[in-house]
mmCIF file of C-alpha atoms in Angstrom:
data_model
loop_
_atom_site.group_PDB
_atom_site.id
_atom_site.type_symbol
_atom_site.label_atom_id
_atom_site.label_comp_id
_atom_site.label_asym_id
_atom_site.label_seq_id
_atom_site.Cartn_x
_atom_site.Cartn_y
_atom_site.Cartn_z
ATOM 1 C CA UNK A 86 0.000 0.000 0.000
ATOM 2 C CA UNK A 87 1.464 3.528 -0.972
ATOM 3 C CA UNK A 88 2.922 5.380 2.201
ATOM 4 C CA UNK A 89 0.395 8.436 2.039
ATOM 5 C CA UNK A 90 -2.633 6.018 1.744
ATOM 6 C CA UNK A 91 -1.127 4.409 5.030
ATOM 7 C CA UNK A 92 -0.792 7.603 6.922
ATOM 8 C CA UNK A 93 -4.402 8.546 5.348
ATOM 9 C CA UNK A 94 -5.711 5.324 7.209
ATOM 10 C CA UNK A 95 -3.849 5.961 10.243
ATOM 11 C CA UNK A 96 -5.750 9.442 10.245
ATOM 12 C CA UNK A 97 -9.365 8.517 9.116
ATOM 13 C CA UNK A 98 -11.291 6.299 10.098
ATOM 14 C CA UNK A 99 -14.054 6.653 8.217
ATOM 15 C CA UNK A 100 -11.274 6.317 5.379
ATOM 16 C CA UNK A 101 -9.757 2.989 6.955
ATOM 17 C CA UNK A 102 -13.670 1.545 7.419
ATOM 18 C CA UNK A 103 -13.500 1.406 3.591
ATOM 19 C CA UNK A 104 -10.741 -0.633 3.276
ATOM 20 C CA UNK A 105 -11.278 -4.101 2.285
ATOM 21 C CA UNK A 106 -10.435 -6.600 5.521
ATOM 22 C CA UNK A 107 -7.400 -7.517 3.467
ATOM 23 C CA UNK A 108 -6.198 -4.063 3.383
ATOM 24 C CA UNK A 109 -6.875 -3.438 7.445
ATOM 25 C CA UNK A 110 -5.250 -6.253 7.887
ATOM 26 C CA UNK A 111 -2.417 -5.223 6.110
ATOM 27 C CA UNK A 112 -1.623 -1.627 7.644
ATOM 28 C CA UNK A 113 1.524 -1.275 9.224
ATOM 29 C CA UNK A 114 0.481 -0.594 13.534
ATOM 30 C CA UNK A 115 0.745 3.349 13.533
ATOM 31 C CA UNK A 116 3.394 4.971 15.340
ATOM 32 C CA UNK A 117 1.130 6.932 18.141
ATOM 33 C CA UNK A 118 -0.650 3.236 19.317
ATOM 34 C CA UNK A 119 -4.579 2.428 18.381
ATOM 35 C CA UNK A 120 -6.969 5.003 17.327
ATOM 36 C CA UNK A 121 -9.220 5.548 20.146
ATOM 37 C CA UNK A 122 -12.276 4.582 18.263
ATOM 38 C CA UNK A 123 -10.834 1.256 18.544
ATOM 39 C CA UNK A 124 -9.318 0.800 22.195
ATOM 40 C CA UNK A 125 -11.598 -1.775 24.188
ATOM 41 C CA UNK A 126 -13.162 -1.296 27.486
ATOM 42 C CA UNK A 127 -9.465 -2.802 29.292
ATOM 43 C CA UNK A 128 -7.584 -0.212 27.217
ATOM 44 C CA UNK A 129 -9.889 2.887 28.355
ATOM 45 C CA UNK A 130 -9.221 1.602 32.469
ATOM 46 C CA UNK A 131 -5.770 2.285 31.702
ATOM 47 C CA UNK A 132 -5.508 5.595 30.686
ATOM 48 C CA UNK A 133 -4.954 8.552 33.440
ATOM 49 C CA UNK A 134 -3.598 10.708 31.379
ATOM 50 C CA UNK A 135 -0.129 9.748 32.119
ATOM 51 C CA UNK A 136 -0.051 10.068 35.538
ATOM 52 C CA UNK A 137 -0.497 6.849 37.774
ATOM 53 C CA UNK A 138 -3.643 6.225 39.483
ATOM 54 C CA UNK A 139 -3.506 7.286 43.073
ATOM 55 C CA UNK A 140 -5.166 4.854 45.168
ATOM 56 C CA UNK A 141 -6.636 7.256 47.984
ATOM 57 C CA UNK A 142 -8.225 9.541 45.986
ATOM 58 C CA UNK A 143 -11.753 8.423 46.161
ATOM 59 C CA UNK A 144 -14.376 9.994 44.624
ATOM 60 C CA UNK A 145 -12.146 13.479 44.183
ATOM 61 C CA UNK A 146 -10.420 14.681 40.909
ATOM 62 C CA UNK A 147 -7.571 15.652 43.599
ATOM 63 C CA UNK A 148 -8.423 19.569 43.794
ATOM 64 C CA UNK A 149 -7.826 21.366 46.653
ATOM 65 C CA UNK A 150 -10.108 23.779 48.665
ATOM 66 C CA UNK A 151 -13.681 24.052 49.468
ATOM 67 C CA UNK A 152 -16.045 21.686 47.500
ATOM 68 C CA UNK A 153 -16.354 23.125 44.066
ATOM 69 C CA UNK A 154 -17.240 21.483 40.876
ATOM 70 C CA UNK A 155 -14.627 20.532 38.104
ATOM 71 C CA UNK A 156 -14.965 21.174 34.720
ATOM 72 C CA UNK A 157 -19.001 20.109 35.644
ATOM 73 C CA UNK A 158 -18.170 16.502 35.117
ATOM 74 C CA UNK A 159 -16.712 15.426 38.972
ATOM 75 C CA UNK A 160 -17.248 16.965 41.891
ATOM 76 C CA UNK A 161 -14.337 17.433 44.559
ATOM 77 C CA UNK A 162 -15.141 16.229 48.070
ATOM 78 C CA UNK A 163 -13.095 17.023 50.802
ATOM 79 C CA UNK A 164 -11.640 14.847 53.177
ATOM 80 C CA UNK A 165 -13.337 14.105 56.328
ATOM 81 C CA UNK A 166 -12.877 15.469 59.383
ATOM 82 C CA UNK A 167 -12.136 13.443 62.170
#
């Protein structure tokens, strides 16, 4: 397969979805790892956006502070007091 139709397939994927199964099967594994459309559900548990996982965090994105929301998604608890 010609170089730029590699790196075209790489890119698209609505491109690569209309590539014959031979072809797919044929692409050379792209230099930045899987497209995301295709990482399974084991794949997506590992990513922490390259940081590792802190165990004690809990239900917190890690902020500091009063309880405020974060980016409206996950809301930061503080600790408890004891």
């Amino acid at each position: 397969m010609d170089t730029d139709l590699i790196i075209r397939a790489w890119k698209d994927p609505e491109f690569r979805a209309r590539l014959s199964a031979e072809q797919r099967a044929s692409l050379p594994d792209s230099p930045s790892g899987k497209p995301m459309t295709e990482l399974d559900d084991a794949d997506l548990q590992e990513i922490t956006g390259g940081l590792l996982p802190k165990k004690d965090l809990g239900p917190s994105t890690g902020c500091t502070g009063p309880v405020r929301a974060t980016c409206g998604i996950v809301m930061c608890i503080p600790p408890p007091l004891y």
